[in-house]
């Protein structure tokens, strides 16, 4: 008997790729947080039983658990590194004051579901609407260099 929700068939191929990957790259524009469609993707793919386990809810495992065992257990330990590329319409100090929600969600919630030594590379272009062409091209160069060594 399983206690975990069954992923829908349309995301099963994505889950299989995620379970065999050693790295994950996420690219999105920031509007206060990750876009709703990306959040929906996370909700459908990073499910209990896929991205993490909850042994205290598993009947066969719960009998042997102790208090220290309560909580979640990462299930995507095959992923050793994550990179995020995002653009912001605000300068860094405003993003900081607003909480940089997307970055915090990915850095705290998602990376913790992966290998204990998983690294996070964050590439953000801030104040995008006011950046001159050369600054935008420099950012693209930084992303290209980071991905080549990723």
XYZ file of C-alpha atoms in Angstrom:
150
model
C 0.000 0.000 0.000
C 1.387 3.385 -0.973
C 0.593 6.601 0.816
C 1.837 8.836 -1.979
C -0.208 10.401 -4.767
C 0.210 8.848 -8.173
C 1.681 11.281 -10.718
C -0.477 11.967 -13.737
C 0.539 10.128 -16.892
C 1.446 13.304 -18.769
C 4.263 14.151 -16.328
C 5.604 10.595 -15.978
C 8.228 11.048 -18.761
C 9.435 14.237 -17.061
C 9.688 12.446 -13.716
C 11.714 9.647 -15.309
C 14.126 12.176 -16.823
C 14.404 13.974 -13.483
C 15.160 10.695 -11.698
C 17.989 9.925 -14.126
C 19.473 13.432 -14.321
C 22.580 14.572 -12.486
C 21.830 18.284 -12.962
C 18.817 20.568 -13.304
C 18.639 23.961 -15.043
C 15.651 26.244 -14.433
C 15.118 29.371 -16.561
C 12.321 31.845 -15.899
C 11.424 35.555 -15.600
C 10.799 36.814 -12.067
C 7.574 38.680 -11.369
C 7.522 38.705 -7.551
C 8.039 34.931 -7.665
C 8.314 32.150 -10.215
C 5.585 32.296 -12.882
C 2.387 30.435 -11.996
C 2.894 27.923 -14.796
C 6.326 26.988 -13.389
C 4.895 26.731 -9.870
C 2.196 24.442 -11.265
C 4.884 22.331 -12.921
C 6.722 22.021 -9.588
C 3.473 21.045 -7.853
C 2.758 18.297 -10.394
C 6.283 16.862 -10.671
C 8.005 17.327 -7.284
C 5.516 15.096 -5.499
C 5.868 13.055 -2.318
C 7.211 9.695 -3.405
C 8.995 11.327 -6.351
C 11.028 14.219 -4.956
C 10.916 13.148 -1.311
C 9.615 10.492 1.044
C 7.802 10.768 4.346
C 8.750 7.551 6.165
C 6.470 8.281 9.113
C 3.524 7.932 6.702
C 4.728 4.660 5.197
C 3.032 1.790 7.072
C 5.932 -0.631 6.566
C 8.559 1.887 7.704
C 6.626 3.704 10.433
C 6.886 0.792 12.876
C 10.647 1.173 13.204
C 10.895 4.958 13.177
C 11.963 7.063 16.084
C 11.248 10.730 16.715
C 14.475 11.803 14.980
C 13.273 10.070 11.803
C 10.210 12.276 11.344
C 10.250 14.683 8.433
C 11.078 14.340 4.782
C 13.807 12.290 3.139
C 15.278 13.567 -0.148
C 14.496 11.286 -3.061
C 16.339 13.057 -5.900
C 19.837 12.429 -4.602
C 20.989 11.729 -8.156
C 20.910 15.496 -8.808
C 24.233 17.024 -7.783
C 23.841 20.565 -9.104
C 21.122 23.058 -9.944
C 21.402 26.258 -11.966
C 18.799 28.997 -12.204
C 18.770 31.752 -14.788
C 16.278 34.528 -14.212
C 15.583 38.142 -15.044
C 14.232 40.760 -12.668
C 12.539 44.048 -13.496
C 13.816 45.573 -10.245
C 17.312 46.421 -8.995
C 18.971 44.024 -6.510
C 18.123 46.040 -3.387
C 14.402 46.020 -4.202
C 14.513 42.288 -4.976
C 16.226 41.742 -1.610
C 13.640 43.841 0.250
C 10.806 41.979 -1.496
C 12.271 38.667 -0.313
C 13.474 37.201 -3.630
C 10.776 34.559 -3.245
C 11.639 32.404 -6.249
C 15.271 32.159 -5.235
C 14.361 31.292 -1.654
C 11.866 28.645 -2.747
C 14.365 26.954 -5.054
C 17.358 27.306 -2.707
C 15.558 26.104 0.413
C 12.783 23.799 -0.718
C 14.001 22.214 -3.934
C 17.750 21.910 -3.448
C 17.083 20.189 -0.119
C 15.336 17.383 -2.043
C 18.520 16.579 -3.933
C 21.977 15.246 -3.081
C 23.324 16.552 0.252
C 26.254 18.110 -1.618
C 24.029 19.653 -4.316
C 25.231 23.091 -5.392
C 23.107 25.984 -6.625
C 24.342 28.420 -9.266
C 22.194 31.551 -9.453
C 22.407 33.825 -12.485
C 20.164 36.865 -12.285
C 19.902 39.918 -14.498
C 18.550 42.700 -12.295
C 16.772 45.880 -13.381
C 16.459 44.321 -16.815
C 14.277 47.042 -18.314
C 16.951 49.663 -17.673
C 20.035 47.692 -18.699
C 21.873 48.898 -21.803
C 22.491 46.456 -24.628
C 26.102 45.798 -23.592
C 25.016 44.842 -20.040
C 22.407 42.443 -21.406
C 24.976 40.936 -23.768
C 27.434 40.591 -20.859
C 24.781 38.697 -18.911
C 24.217 36.338 -21.842
C 27.996 35.785 -21.919
C 27.998 34.978 -18.185
C 25.165 32.502 -18.651
C 26.925 30.894 -21.614
C 30.195 30.557 -19.651
C 28.407 29.169 -16.595
C 26.535 26.594 -18.675
C 29.693 25.513 -20.514
C 31.360 24.713 -17.186
C 28.180 23.358 -15.616
